[in-house]
C-alpha positions as a Markdown table, in Angstrom:
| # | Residue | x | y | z |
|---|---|---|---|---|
| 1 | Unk | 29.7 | 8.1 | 48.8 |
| 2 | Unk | 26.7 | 6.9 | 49.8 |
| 3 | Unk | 22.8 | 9.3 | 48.1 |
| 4 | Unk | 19.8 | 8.7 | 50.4 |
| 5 | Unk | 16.5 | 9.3 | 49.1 |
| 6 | Unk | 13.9 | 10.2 | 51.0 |
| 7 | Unk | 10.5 | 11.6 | 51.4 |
| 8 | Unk | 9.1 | 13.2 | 54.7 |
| 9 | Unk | 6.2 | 11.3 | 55.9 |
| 10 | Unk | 4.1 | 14.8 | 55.0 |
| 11 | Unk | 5.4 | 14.9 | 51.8 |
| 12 | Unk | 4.6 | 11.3 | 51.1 |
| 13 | Unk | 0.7 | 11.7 | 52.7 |
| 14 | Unk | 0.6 | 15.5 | 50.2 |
| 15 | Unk | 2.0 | 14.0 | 47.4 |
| 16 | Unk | -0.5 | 10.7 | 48.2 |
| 17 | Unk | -3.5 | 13.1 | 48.2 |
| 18 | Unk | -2.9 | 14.7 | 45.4 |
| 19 | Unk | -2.4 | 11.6 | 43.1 |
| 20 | Unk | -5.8 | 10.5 | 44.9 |
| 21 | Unk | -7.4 | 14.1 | 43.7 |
| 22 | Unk | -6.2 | 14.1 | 40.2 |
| 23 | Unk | -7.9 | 10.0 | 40.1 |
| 24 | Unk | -10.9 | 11.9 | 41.2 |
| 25 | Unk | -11.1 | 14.4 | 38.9 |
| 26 | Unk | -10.4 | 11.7 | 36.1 |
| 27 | Unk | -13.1 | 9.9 | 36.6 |
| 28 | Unk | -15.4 | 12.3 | 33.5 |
| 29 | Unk | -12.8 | 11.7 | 31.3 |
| 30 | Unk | -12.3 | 8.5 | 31.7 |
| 31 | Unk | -15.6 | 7.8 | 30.1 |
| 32 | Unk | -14.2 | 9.3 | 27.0 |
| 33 | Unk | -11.0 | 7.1 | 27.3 |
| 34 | Unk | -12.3 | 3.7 | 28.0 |
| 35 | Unk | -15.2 | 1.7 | 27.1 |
| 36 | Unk | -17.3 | -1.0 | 27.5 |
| 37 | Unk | -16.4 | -4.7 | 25.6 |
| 38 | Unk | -18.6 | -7.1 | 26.2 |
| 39 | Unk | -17.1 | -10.9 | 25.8 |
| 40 | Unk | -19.0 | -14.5 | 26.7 |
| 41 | Unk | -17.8 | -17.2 | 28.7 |
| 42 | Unk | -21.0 | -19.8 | 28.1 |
| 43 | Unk | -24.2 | -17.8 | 29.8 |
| 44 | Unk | -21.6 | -15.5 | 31.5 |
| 45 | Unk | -21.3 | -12.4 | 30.4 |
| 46 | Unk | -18.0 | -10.5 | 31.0 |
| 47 | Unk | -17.5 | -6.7 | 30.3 |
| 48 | Unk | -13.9 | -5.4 | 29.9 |
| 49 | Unk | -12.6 | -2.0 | 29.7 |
| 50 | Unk | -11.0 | -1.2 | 26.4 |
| 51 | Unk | -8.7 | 1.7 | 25.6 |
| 52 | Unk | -10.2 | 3.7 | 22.8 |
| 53 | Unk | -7.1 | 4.2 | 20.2 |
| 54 | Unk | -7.6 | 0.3 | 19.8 |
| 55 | Unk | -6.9 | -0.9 | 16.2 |
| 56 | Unk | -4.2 | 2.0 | 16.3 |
| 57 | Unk | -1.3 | -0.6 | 17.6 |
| 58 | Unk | -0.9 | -4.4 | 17.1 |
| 59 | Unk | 1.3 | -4.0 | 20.5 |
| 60 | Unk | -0.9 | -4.5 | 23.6 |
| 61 | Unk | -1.2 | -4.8 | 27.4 |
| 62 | Unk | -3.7 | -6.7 | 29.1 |
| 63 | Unk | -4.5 | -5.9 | 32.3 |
| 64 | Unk | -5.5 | -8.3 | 35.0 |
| 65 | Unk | -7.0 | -5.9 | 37.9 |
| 66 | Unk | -7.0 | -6.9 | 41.5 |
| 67 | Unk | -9.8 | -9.0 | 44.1 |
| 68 | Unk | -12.6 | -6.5 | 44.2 |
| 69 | Unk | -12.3 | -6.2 | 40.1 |
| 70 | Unk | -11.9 | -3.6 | 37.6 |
| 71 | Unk | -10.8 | -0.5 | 39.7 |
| 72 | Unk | -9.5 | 2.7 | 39.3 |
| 73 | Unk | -5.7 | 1.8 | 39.6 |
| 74 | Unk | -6.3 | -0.3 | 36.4 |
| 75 | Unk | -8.5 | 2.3 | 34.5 |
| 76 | Unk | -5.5 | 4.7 | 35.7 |
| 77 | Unk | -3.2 | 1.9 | 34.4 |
| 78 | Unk | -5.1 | 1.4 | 31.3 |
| 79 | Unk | -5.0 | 5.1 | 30.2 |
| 80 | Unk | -1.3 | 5.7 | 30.7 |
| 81 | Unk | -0.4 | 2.6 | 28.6 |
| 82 | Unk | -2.3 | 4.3 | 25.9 |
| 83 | Unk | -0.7 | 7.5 | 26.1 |
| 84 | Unk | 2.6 | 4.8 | 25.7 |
| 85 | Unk | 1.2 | 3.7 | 22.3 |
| 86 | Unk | -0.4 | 0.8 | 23.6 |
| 87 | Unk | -3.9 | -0.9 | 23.3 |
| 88 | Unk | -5.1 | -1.9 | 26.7 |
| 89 | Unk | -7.6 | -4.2 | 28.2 |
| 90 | Unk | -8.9 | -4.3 | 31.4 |
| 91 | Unk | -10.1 | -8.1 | 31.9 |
| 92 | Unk | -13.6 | -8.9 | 33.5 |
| 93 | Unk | -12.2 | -11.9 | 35.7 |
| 94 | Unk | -15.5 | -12.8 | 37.7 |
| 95 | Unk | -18.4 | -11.6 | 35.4 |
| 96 | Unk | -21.4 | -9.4 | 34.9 |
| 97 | Unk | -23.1 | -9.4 | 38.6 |
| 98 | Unk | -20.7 | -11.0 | 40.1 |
| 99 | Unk | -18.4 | -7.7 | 42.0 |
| 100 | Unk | -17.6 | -8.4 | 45.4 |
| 101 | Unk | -19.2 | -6.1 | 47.5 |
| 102 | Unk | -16.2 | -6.5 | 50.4 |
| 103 | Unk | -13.0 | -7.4 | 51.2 |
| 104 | Unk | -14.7 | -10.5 | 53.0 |
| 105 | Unk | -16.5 | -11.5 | 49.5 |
| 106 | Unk | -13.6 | -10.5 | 47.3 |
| 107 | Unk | -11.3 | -12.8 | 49.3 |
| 108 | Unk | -13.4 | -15.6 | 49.2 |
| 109 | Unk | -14.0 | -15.2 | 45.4 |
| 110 | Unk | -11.0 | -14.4 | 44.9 |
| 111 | Unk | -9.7 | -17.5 | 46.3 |
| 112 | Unk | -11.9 | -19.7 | 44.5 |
| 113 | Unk | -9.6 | -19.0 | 41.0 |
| 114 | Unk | -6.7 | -19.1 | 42.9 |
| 115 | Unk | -7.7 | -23.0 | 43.7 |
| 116 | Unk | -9.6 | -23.5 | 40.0 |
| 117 | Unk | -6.3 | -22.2 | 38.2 |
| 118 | Unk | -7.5 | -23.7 | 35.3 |
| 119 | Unk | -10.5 | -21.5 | 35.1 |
| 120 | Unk | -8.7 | -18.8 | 36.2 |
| 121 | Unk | -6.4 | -19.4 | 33.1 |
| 122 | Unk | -9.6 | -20.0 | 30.7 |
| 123 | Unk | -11.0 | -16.1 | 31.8 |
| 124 | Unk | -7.5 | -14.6 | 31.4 |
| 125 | Unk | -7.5 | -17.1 | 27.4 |
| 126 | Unk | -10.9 | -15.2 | 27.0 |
| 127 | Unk | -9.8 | -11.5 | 27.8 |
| 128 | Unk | -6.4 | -12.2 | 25.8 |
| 129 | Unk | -8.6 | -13.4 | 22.7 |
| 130 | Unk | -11.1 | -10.3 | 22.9 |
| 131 | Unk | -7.9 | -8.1 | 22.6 |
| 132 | Unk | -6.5 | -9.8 | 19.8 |
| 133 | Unk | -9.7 | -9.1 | 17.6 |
| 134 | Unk | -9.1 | -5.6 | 18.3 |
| 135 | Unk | -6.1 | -5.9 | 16.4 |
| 136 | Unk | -3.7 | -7.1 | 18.7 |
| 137 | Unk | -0.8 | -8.9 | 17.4 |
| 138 | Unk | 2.0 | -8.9 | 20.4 |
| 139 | Unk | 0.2 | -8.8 | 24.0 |
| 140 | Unk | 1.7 | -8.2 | 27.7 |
| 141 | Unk | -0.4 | -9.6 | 30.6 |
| 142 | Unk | 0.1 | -6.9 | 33.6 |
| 143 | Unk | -1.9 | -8.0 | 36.9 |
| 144 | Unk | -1.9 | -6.1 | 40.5 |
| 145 | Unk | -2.7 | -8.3 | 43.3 |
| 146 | Unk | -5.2 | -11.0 | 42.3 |
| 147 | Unk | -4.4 | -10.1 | 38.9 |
| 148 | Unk | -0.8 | -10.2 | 39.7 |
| 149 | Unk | -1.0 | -14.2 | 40.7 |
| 150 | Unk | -3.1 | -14.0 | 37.0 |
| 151 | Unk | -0.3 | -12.9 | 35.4 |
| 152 | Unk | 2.0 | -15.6 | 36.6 |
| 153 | Unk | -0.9 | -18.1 | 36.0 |
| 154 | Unk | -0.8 | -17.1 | 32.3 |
| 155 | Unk | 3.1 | -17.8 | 31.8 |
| 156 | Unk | 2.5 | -21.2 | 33.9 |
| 157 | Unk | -0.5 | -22.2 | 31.7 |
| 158 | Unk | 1.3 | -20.9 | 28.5 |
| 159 | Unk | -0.3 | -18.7 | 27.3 |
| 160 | Unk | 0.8 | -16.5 | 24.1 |
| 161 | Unk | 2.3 | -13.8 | 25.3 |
| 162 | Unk | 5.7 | -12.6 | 25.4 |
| 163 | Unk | 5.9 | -11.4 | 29.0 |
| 164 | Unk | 3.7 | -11.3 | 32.4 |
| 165 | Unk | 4.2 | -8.6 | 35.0 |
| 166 | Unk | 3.3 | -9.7 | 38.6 |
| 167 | Unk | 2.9 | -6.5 | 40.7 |
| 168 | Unk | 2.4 | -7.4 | 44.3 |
| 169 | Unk | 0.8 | -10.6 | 43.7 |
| 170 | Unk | 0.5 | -13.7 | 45.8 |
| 171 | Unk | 3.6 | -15.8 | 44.5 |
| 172 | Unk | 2.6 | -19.5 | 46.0 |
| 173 | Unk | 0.8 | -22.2 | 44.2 |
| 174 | Unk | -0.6 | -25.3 | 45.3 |
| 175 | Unk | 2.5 | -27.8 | 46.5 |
| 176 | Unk | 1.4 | -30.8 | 43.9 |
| 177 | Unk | 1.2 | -28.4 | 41.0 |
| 178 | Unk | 4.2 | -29.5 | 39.1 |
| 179 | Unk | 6.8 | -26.9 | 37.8 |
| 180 | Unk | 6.6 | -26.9 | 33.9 |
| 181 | Unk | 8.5 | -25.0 | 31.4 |
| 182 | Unk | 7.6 | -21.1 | 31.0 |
| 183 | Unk | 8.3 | -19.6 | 27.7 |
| 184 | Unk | 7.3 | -16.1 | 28.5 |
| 185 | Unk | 9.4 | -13.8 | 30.1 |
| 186 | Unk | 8.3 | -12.9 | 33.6 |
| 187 | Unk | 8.7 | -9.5 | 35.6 |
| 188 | Unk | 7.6 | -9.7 | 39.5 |
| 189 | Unk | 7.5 | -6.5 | 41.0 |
| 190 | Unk | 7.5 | -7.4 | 44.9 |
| 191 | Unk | 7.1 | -5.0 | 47.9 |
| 192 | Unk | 9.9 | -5.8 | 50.6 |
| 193 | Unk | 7.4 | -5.8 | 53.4 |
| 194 | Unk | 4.7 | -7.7 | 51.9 |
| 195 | Unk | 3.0 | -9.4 | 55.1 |
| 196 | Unk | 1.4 | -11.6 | 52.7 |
| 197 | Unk | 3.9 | -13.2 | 50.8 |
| 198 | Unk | 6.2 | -15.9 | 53.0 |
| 199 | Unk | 9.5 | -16.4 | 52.7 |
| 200 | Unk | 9.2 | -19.8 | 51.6 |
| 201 | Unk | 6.7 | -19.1 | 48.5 |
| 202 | Unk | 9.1 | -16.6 | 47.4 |
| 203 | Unk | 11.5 | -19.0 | 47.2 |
| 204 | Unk | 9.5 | -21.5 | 45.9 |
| 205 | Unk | 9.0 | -19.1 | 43.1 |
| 206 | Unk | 12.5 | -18.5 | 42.3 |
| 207 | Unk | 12.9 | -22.6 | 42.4 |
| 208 | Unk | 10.0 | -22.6 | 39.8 |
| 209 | Unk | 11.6 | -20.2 | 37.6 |
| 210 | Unk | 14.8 | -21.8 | 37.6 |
| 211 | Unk | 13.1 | -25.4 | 36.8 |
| 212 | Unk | 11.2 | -23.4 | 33.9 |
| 213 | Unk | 14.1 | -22.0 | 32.4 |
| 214 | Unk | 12.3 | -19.0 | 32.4 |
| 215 | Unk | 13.6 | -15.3 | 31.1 |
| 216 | Unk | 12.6 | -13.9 | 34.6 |
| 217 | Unk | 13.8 | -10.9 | 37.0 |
| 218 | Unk | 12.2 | -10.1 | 40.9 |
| 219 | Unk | 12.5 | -6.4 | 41.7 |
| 220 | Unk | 12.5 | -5.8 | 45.4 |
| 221 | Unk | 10.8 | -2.3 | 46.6 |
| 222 | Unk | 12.4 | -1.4 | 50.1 |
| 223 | Unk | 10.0 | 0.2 | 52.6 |
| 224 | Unk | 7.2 | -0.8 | 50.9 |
| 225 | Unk | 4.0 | -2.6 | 52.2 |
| 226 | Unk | 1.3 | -5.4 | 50.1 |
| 227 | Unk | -0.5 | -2.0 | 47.9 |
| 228 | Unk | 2.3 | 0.1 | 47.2 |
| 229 | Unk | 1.4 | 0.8 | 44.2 |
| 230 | Unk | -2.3 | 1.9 | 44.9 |
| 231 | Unk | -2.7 | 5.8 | 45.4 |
| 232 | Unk | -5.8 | 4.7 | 47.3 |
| 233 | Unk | -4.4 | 2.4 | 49.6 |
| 234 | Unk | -2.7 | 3.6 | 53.4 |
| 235 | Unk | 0.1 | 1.3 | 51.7 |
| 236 | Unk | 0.7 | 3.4 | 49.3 |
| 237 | Unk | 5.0 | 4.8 | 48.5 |
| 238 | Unk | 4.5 | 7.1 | 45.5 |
| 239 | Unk | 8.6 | 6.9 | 45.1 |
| 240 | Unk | 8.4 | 3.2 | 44.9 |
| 241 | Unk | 5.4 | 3.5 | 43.2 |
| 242 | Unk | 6.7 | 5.4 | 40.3 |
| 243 | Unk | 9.9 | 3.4 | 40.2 |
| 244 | Unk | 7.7 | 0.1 | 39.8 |
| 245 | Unk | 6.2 | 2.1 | 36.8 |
| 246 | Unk | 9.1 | 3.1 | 35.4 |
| 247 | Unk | 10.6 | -0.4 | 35.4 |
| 248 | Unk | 7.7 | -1.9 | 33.9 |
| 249 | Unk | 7.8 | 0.5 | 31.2 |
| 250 | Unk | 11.5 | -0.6 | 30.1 |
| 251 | Unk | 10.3 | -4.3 | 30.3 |
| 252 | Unk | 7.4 | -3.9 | 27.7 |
| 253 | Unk | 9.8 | -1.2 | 25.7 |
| 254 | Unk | 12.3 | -4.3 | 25.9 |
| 255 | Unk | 9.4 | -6.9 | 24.6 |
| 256 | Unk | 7.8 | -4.7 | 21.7 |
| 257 | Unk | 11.2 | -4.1 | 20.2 |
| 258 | Unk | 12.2 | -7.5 | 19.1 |
């Protein structure tokens, strides 16, 4: 016996729209919810967003948001993993004054960390040790887009955590990158119809798990397109959406618990 599920396309745009209202209305109280950390890299300033019950949990989730910066699906992100118990931090990738103000500009800065992976690493190091004098003992990286090729960059550069999540991020790395050990576990949360992500950097992934050794798992969502999980976004599938939730939810429950 074979259960379909499925959502009409009307359902799907309603259900879209209200997700997008109640991220609207949110906005006051997020200002209550979050605030402001300030952090230095040399003369660059970086603000963060921090979820306010830090201090409350030594378990925590930093959150790597996606090329135009901290948005509202990581503030959203941000205040849900609070209401999970956890401390959250929304890193400041880029810097004070230094927002894209386009796709066009967040691409091309975007891409400038994807080629200086080492910096790229040393902002994620700086963000991860902000949260840790917060209280933090045990830390997740979580990353959408941008921020989900940051989170794989941290388990590549090794950094102390004990698991990434890479939701709809770009999976390739430069071809003379060598593949090295990974010690964290790693979650990769990738959207079947992802017009961004070839074939062969998928597999080139996989290849670069393997040769890690890596704890890893790759979650496939069917029907859904590069932002999936971005209530904002025309590529948004609230039923993939949530299920992408919901299994990154049982991989940090599975984390915290050892």
């Amino acid at each position: 016996m074979h259960i379909k599920y499925h959502l009409k396309e009307k359902e799907m745009k309603s259900y879209g729209l209200l997700i997008f209202i109640t991220l609207s209305m949110a906005q006051g109280v997020r200002a209550q919810e979050l605030k402001e950390i300030g952090y230095q890299d040399k003369s660059q300033k970086l603000v963060g967003l921090l979820t306010t019950n830090a201090g409350s949990s030594e378990s925590a989730v930093l959150i790597l948001p996606a090329w135009k910066g901290i948005d509202d699906e990581a503030k959203a992100a941000a205040i849900s993993l609070a209401k999970e118990g956890y401390v959250a931090l929304i890193a400041d990738i880029y810097g004070e004054g230094q927002i894209p103000a386009d796709n066009t500009e967040a691409a091309k800065l975007s891409a400038s960390y994807k080629a200086d992976f080492l910096n790229y690493q040393h902002r994620i190091q700086l963000a991860l040790d902000e949260l840790k004098k917060q209280g933090a003992k045990r830390v997740a990286i979580i990353g959408y887009c941008f921020g989900g090729t940051g989170a794989l960059e941290a388990a590549r550069g090794g950094l102390d955590v004990l698991g990434v999540v890479c939701i709809h991020g770009s999976l390739n790395k430069a071809a003379d990158r060598h593949n090295n050990p990974i010690q964290t576990k790693v979650l990769v949360q990738h959207p079947a119809a992802d017009a961004s992500v070839k074939q062969e950097h998928y597999d080139a992934l996989v290849q670069e798990l393997n040769d890690g050794d890596a704890d890893w798992q790759i979650i496939t969502y069917a029907h859904a397109k590069h932002t999936f999980t971005n209530p904002q976004s025309a590529d948004y599938n609230p039923l993939m959406a949530k299920r992408a939730w919901n299994h990154m939810l049982l991989f940090l429950q599975e984390l915290f618990i050892q």
